[in-house]
PDB file of C-alpha atoms in Angstrom:
ATOM      1  CA  UNK A 132     105.387  74.319 117.427  1.00  0.00           C
ATOM      2  CA  UNK A 133     104.225  76.716 120.110  1.00  0.00           C
ATOM      3  CA  UNK A 134     101.441  79.173 119.346  1.00  0.00           C
ATOM      4  CA  UNK A 135      99.615  81.857 121.236  1.00  0.00           C
ATOM      5  CA  UNK A 136      96.070  80.611 121.837  1.00  0.00           C
ATOM      6  CA  UNK A 137      94.920  83.949 123.276  1.00  0.00           C
ATOM      7  CA  UNK A 138      93.429  86.194 120.635  1.00  0.00           C
ATOM      8  CA  UNK A 139      94.112  89.876 121.050  1.00  0.00           C
ATOM      9  CA  UNK A 140      91.031  92.066 120.821  1.00  0.00           C
ATOM     10  CA  UNK A 141      90.637  94.316 117.812  1.00  0.00           C
ATOM     11  CA  UNK A 142      88.097  97.011 117.001  1.00  0.00           C
ATOM     12  CA  UNK A 143      85.304  94.670 115.853  1.00  0.00           C
ATOM     13  CA  UNK A 144      86.355  91.291 117.257  1.00  0.00           C
ATOM     14  CA  UNK A 145      89.659  89.477 117.368  1.00  0.00           C
ATOM     15  CA  UNK A 146      92.964  90.389 115.790  1.00  0.00           C
ATOM     16  CA  UNK A 147      92.879  88.922 112.288  1.00  0.00           C
ATOM     17  CA  UNK A 148      96.519  87.795 112.282  1.00  0.00           C
ATOM     18  CA  UNK A 149      96.006  85.846 115.527  1.00  0.00           C
ATOM     19  CA  UNK A 150      92.998  84.021 114.075  1.00  0.00           C
ATOM     20  CA  UNK A 151      94.771  83.254 110.788  1.00  0.00           C
ATOM     21  CA  UNK A 152      97.849  82.008 112.654  1.00  0.00           C
ATOM     22  CA  UNK A 153      95.655  79.827 114.880  1.00  0.00           C
ATOM     23  CA  UNK A 154      93.836  78.329 111.889  1.00  0.00           C
ATOM     24  CA  UNK A 155      97.163  77.630 110.166  1.00  0.00           C
ATOM     25  CA  UNK A 156      98.475  76.058 113.392  1.00  0.00           C
ATOM     26  CA  UNK A 157      95.422  73.779 113.646  1.00  0.00           C
ATOM     27  CA  UNK A 158      95.710  72.819 109.982  1.00  0.00           C
ATOM     28  CA  UNK A 159      99.412  72.003 110.338  1.00  0.00           C
ATOM     29  CA  UNK A 160      98.786  70.002 113.510  1.00  0.00           C
ATOM     30  CA  UNK A 161      95.974  68.086 111.821  1.00  0.00           C
ATOM     31  CA  UNK A 162      98.176  67.281 108.803  1.00  0.00           C
ATOM     32  CA  UNK A 163     100.971  66.183 111.161  1.00  0.00           C
ATOM     33  CA  UNK A 164      98.629  63.954 113.182  1.00  0.00           C
ATOM     34  CA  UNK A 165      97.202  62.486 109.989  1.00  0.00           C
ATOM     35  CA  UNK A 166     100.625  61.683 108.549  1.00  0.00           C
ATOM     36  CA  UNK A 167     101.677  60.146 111.877  1.00  0.00           C
ATOM     37  CA  UNK A 168      98.559  57.963 111.933  1.00  0.00           C
ATOM     38  CA  UNK A 169      99.140  56.932 108.303  1.00  0.00           C
ATOM     39  CA  UNK A 170     102.737  56.021 109.139  1.00  0.00           C
ATOM     40  CA  UNK A 171     101.521  53.911 112.074  1.00  0.00           C
ATOM     41  CA  UNK A 172      98.939  52.252 109.811  1.00  0.00           C
ATOM     42  CA  UNK A 173     101.563  51.513 107.166  1.00  0.00           C
ATOM     43  CA  UNK A 174     103.860  50.036 109.812  1.00  0.00           C
ATOM     44  CA  UNK A 175     100.999  47.911 111.157  1.00  0.00           C
ATOM     45  CA  UNK A 176     100.103  46.741 107.620  1.00  0.00           C
ATOM     46  CA  UNK A 177     103.729  45.805 107.018  1.00  0.00           C
ATOM     47  CA  UNK A 178     103.729  43.890 110.301  1.00  0.00           C
ATOM     48  CA  UNK A 179     100.533  42.110 109.261  1.00  0.00           C
ATOM     49  CA  UNK A 180     102.003  41.145 105.918  1.00  0.00           C
ATOM     50  CA  UNK A 181     105.148  39.912 107.631  1.00  0.00           C
ATOM     51  CA  UNK A 182     103.133  37.932 110.136  1.00  0.00           C
ATOM     52  CA  UNK A 183     100.876  36.469 107.434  1.00  0.00           C
ATOM     53  CA  UNK A 184     103.882  34.894 105.740  1.00  0.00           C
ATOM     54  CA  UNK A 185     105.075  33.257 108.954  1.00  0.00           C
ATOM     55  CA  UNK A 186     103.341  30.377 110.652  1.00  0.00           C
ATOM     56  CA  UNK A 187     101.595  31.417 113.832  1.00  0.00           C
ATOM     57  CA  UNK A 188     102.499  29.470 116.960  1.00  0.00           C
ATOM     58  CA  UNK A 189      99.630  28.794 119.353  1.00  0.00           C
ATOM     59  CA  UNK A 190     101.015  31.092 122.071  1.00  0.00           C
ATOM     60  CA  UNK A 191     101.130  34.056 119.643  1.00  0.00           C
ATOM     61  CA  UNK A 192      97.402  33.857 118.871  1.00  0.00           C
ATOM     62  CA  UNK A 193      96.610  36.280 121.697  1.00  0.00           C
ATOM     63  CA  UNK A 194      99.292  38.724 120.505  1.00  0.00           C
ATOM     64  CA  UNK A 195      97.888  38.436 116.986  1.00  0.00           C
ATOM     65  CA  UNK A 196      94.362  39.214 118.152  1.00  0.00           C
ATOM     66  CA  UNK A 197      95.693  42.257 120.099  1.00  0.00           C
ATOM     67  CA  UNK A 198      97.580  43.390 117.007  1.00  0.00           C
ATOM     68  CA  UNK A 199      94.442  43.012 114.887  1.00  0.00           C
ATOM     69  CA  UNK A 200      92.449  45.001 117.427  1.00  0.00           C
ATOM     70  CA  UNK A 201      95.096  47.736 117.400  1.00  0.00           C
ATOM     71  CA  UNK A 202      95.085  47.752 113.595  1.00  0.00           C
ATOM     72  CA  UNK A 203      91.295  48.076 113.562  1.00  0.00           C
ATOM     73  CA  UNK A 204      91.546  50.946 116.067  1.00  0.00           C
ATOM     74  CA  UNK A 205      94.214  52.709 113.985  1.00  0.00           C
ATOM     75  CA  UNK A 206      92.213  52.209 110.777  1.00  0.00           C
ATOM     76  CA  UNK A 207      89.169  53.743 112.483  1.00  0.00           C
ATOM     77  CA  UNK A 208      91.229  56.739 113.609  1.00  0.00           C
ATOM     78  CA  UNK A 209      92.653  57.208 110.099  1.00  0.00           C
ATOM     79  CA  UNK A 210      89.173  56.918 108.583  1.00  0.00           C
ATOM     80  CA  UNK A 211      87.899  59.520 111.031  1.00  0.00           C
ATOM     81  CA  UNK A 212      90.794  61.829 110.250  1.00  0.00           C
ATOM     82  CA  UNK A 213      90.376  61.272 106.506  1.00  0.00           C
ATOM     83  CA  UNK A 214      86.715  62.134 106.818  1.00  0.00           C
ATOM     84  CA  UNK A 215      87.506  65.372 108.673  1.00  0.00           C
ATOM     85  CA  UNK A 216      90.520  66.482 106.661  1.00  0.00           C
ATOM     86  CA  UNK A 217      88.744  67.853 103.571  1.00  0.00           C
ATOM     87  CA  UNK A 218      86.140  69.691 105.642  1.00  0.00           C
ATOM     88  CA  UNK A 219      88.789  71.214 107.901  1.00  0.00           C
ATOM     89  CA  UNK A 220      91.024  72.131 105.001  1.00  0.00           C
ATOM     90  CA  UNK A 221      88.143  73.583 103.000  1.00  0.00           C
ATOM     91  CA  UNK A 222      86.900  75.443 106.068  1.00  0.00           C
ATOM     92  CA  UNK A 223      90.370  76.749 106.822  1.00  0.00           C
ATOM     93  CA  UNK A 224      90.856  77.746 103.183  1.00  0.00           C
ATOM     94  CA  UNK A 225      87.483  79.497 103.160  1.00  0.00           C
ATOM     95  CA  UNK A 226      88.388  81.384 106.350  1.00  0.00           C
ATOM     96  CA  UNK A 227      91.786  82.390 104.970  1.00  0.00           C
ATOM     97  CA  UNK A 228      90.239  83.533 101.701  1.00  0.00           C
ATOM     98  CA  UNK A 229      87.620  85.549 103.617  1.00  0.00           C
ATOM     99  CA  UNK A 230      90.360  87.245 105.639  1.00  0.00           C
ATOM    100  CA  UNK A 231      92.319  87.982 102.469  1.00  0.00           C
ATOM    101  CA  UNK A 232      89.226  89.478 100.823  1.00  0.00           C
ATOM    102  CA  UNK A 233      88.586  91.564 103.935  1.00  0.00           C
ATOM    103  CA  UNK A 234      92.192  92.741 103.923  1.00  0.00           C
ATOM    104  CA  UNK A 235      91.976  93.709 100.217  1.00  0.00           C
ATOM    105  CA  UNK A 236      88.705  95.538 100.865  1.00  0.00           C
ATOM    106  CA  UNK A 237      90.208  97.334 103.855  1.00  0.00           C
ATOM    107  CA  UNK A 238      93.273  98.329 101.797  1.00  0.00           C
ATOM    108  CA  UNK A 239      91.038  99.634  98.980  1.00  0.00           C
ATOM    109  CA  UNK A 240      88.947 101.577 101.505  1.00  0.00           C
ATOM    110  CA  UNK A 241      92.092 103.147 102.982  1.00  0.00           C
ATOM    111  CA  UNK A 242      93.287 104.144  99.500  1.00  0.00           C
ATOM    112  CA  UNK A 243      89.886 105.618  98.674  1.00  0.00           C
ATOM    113  CA  UNK A 244      89.815 107.514 101.987  1.00  0.00           C
ATOM    114  CA  UNK A 245      93.301 108.893 101.297  1.00  0.00           C
ATOM    115  CA  UNK A 246      92.187 109.949  97.817  1.00  0.00           C
ATOM    116  CA  UNK A 247      89.063 111.651  99.198  1.00  0.00           C
ATOM    117  CA  UNK A 248      91.139 113.367 101.878  1.00  0.00           C
ATOM    118  CA  UNK A 249      93.534 114.639  99.219  1.00  0.00           C
ATOM    119  CA  UNK A 250      90.634 115.937  97.116  1.00  0.00           C
ATOM    120  CA  UNK A 251      89.053 117.605 100.157  1.00  0.00           C
ATOM    121  CA  UNK A 252      92.383 119.264 101.018  1.00  0.00           C
ATOM    122  CA  UNK A 253      92.697 120.572  97.435  1.00  0.00           C
ATOM    123  CA  UNK A 254      89.145 121.951  97.538  1.00  0.00           C
ATOM    124  CA  UNK A 255      89.816 123.532 100.933  1.00  0.00           C
ATOM    125  CA  UNK A 256      93.062 125.108  99.700  1.00  0.00           C
ATOM    126  CA  UNK A 257      91.237 126.499  96.634  1.00  0.00           C
ATOM    127  CA  UNK A 258      88.423 127.898  98.810  1.00  0.00           C
ATOM    128  CA  UNK A 259      90.968 129.440 101.197  1.00  0.00           C
ATOM    129  CA  UNK A 260      92.765 131.150  98.285  1.00  0.00           C
ATOM    130  CA  UNK A 261      89.447 132.534  96.979  1.00  0.00           C
ATOM    131  CA  UNK A 262      88.474 133.817 100.439  1.00  0.00           C
ATOM    132  CA  UNK A 263      91.863 135.495 100.844  1.00  0.00           C
ATOM    133  CA  UNK A 264      91.542 137.082  97.390  1.00  0.00           C
ATOM    134  CA  UNK A 265      88.033 138.326  98.211  1.00  0.00           C
ATOM    135  CA  UNK A 266      89.338 139.675 101.548  1.00  0.00           C
ATOM    136  CA  UNK A 267      92.116 141.647  99.848  1.00  0.00           C
ATOM    137  CA  UNK A 268      89.629 143.062  97.290  1.00  0.00           C
ATOM    138  CA  UNK A 269      87.319 144.005 100.150  1.00  0.00           C
ATOM    139  CA  UNK A 270      90.210 145.742 101.941  1.00  0.00           C
ATOM    140  CA  UNK A 271      90.970 147.705  98.754  1.00  0.00           C
ATOM    141  CA  UNK A 272      87.294 148.648  98.351  1.00  0.00           C
ATOM    142  CA  UNK A 273      87.080 149.547 102.035  1.00  0.00           C
ATOM    143  CA  UNK A 274      90.148 151.760 101.677  1.00  0.00           C
ATOM    144  CA  UNK A 275      88.613 153.463  98.641  1.00  0.00           C
ATOM    145  CA  UNK A 276      85.258 153.940 100.400  1.00  0.00           C
ATOM    146  CA  UNK A 277      87.057 155.264 103.481  1.00  0.00           C
ATOM    147  CA  UNK A 278      88.957 157.771 101.355  1.00  0.00           C
ATOM    148  CA  UNK A 279      85.760 158.868  99.612  1.00  0.00           C
ATOM    149  CA  UNK A 280      83.933 159.152 102.966  1.00  0.00           C
ATOM    150  CA  UNK A 281      86.767 161.317 104.312  1.00  0.00           C
ATOM    151  CA  UNK A 282      86.547 163.525 101.201  1.00  0.00           C
ATOM    152  CA  UNK A 283      82.754 163.735 101.587  1.00  0.00           C
ATOM    153  CA  UNK A 284      83.096 164.602 105.271  1.00  0.00           C
ATOM    154  CA  UNK A 285      85.613 167.310 104.418  1.00  0.00           C
ATOM    155  CA  UNK A 286      83.274 168.652 101.701  1.00  0.00           C
ATOM    156  CA  UNK A 287      80.338 168.680 104.140  1.00  0.00           C
ATOM    157  CA  UNK A 288      82.419 170.531 106.749  1.00  0.00           C
ATOM    158  CA  UNK A 289      83.546 173.011 104.116  1.00  0.00           C
ATOM    159  CA  UNK A 290      79.916 173.404 102.968  1.00  0.00           C
ATOM    160  CA  UNK A 291      78.796 174.016 106.559  1.00  0.00           C
ATOM    161  CA  UNK A 292      81.557 176.524 107.050  1.00  0.00           C
ATOM    162  CA  UNK A 293      80.625 178.274 103.783  1.00  0.00           C
ATOM    163  CA  UNK A 294      76.955 178.336 104.782  1.00  0.00           C
ATOM    164  CA  UNK A 295      77.853 179.739 108.202  1.00  0.00           C
ATOM    165  CA  UNK A 296      79.996 182.430 106.609  1.00  0.00           C
ATOM    166  CA  UNK A 297      77.227 183.234 104.148  1.00  0.00           C
ATOM    167  CA  UNK A 298      74.665 183.399 106.953  1.00  0.00           C
ATOM    168  CA  UNK A 299      76.966 185.756 108.882  1.00  0.00           C
ATOM    169  CA  UNK A 300      77.398 187.954 105.792  1.00  0.00           C
ATOM    170  CA  UNK A 301      73.656 187.986 105.157  1.00  0.00           C
ATOM    171  CA  UNK A 302      73.008 188.887 108.750  1.00  0.00           C
ATOM    172  CA  UNK A 303      75.397 191.749 108.457  1.00  0.00           C
ATOM    173  CA  UNK A 304      73.634 193.000 105.320  1.00  0.00           C
ATOM    174  CA  UNK A 305      70.134 193.064 106.748  1.00  0.00           C
ATOM    175  CA  UNK A 306      68.910 196.525 107.599  1.00  0.00           C
ATOM    176  CA  UNK A 307      68.412 197.352 111.193  1.00  0.00           C
ATOM    177  CA  UNK A 308      64.923 198.206 112.292  1.00  0.00           C
ATOM    178  CA  UNK A 309      66.241 201.252 114.100  1.00  0.00           C
ATOM    179  CA  UNK A 310      67.506 202.950 110.940  1.00  0.00           C
ATOM    180  CA  UNK A 311      64.148 202.945 109.375  1.00  0.00           C
TER     181      UNK A 311
END
């Protein structure tokens, strides 16, 4: 099994999928190595049992001692692997569970952010509608005020004109100082 041992960078560390894949790769490789070592141990034990039932010639004593040494070495390797297996598996399981929890939390945060965004958009749309309504009312009021101001301006001009005419009439009515 070939795996990419280079972790791609993510926003706050490494890409989660790369790390999870690497942990799974290591776990699978460890299980494979362990089963291979157990198979070798079983084969060696079978060979020992077979050899125990046969008489040992003097020239095979050296081969027997080498076989026993190899068996001891293999048993030590299996014991070492057996001692590490639970810790590695528990560690790998803990890491995977932590990544799954983080993924669930991230998914929930995205859903909550989408919900908040939707609520904010609804509030913004409502505020925009109210502002537009207030703007149209203001335009109506402005039109009414403008019409009333125009009427007032016309009335003032007419009043000025009437006062001017009245002043002219009064001036014409005043007696001249020469007639007196």
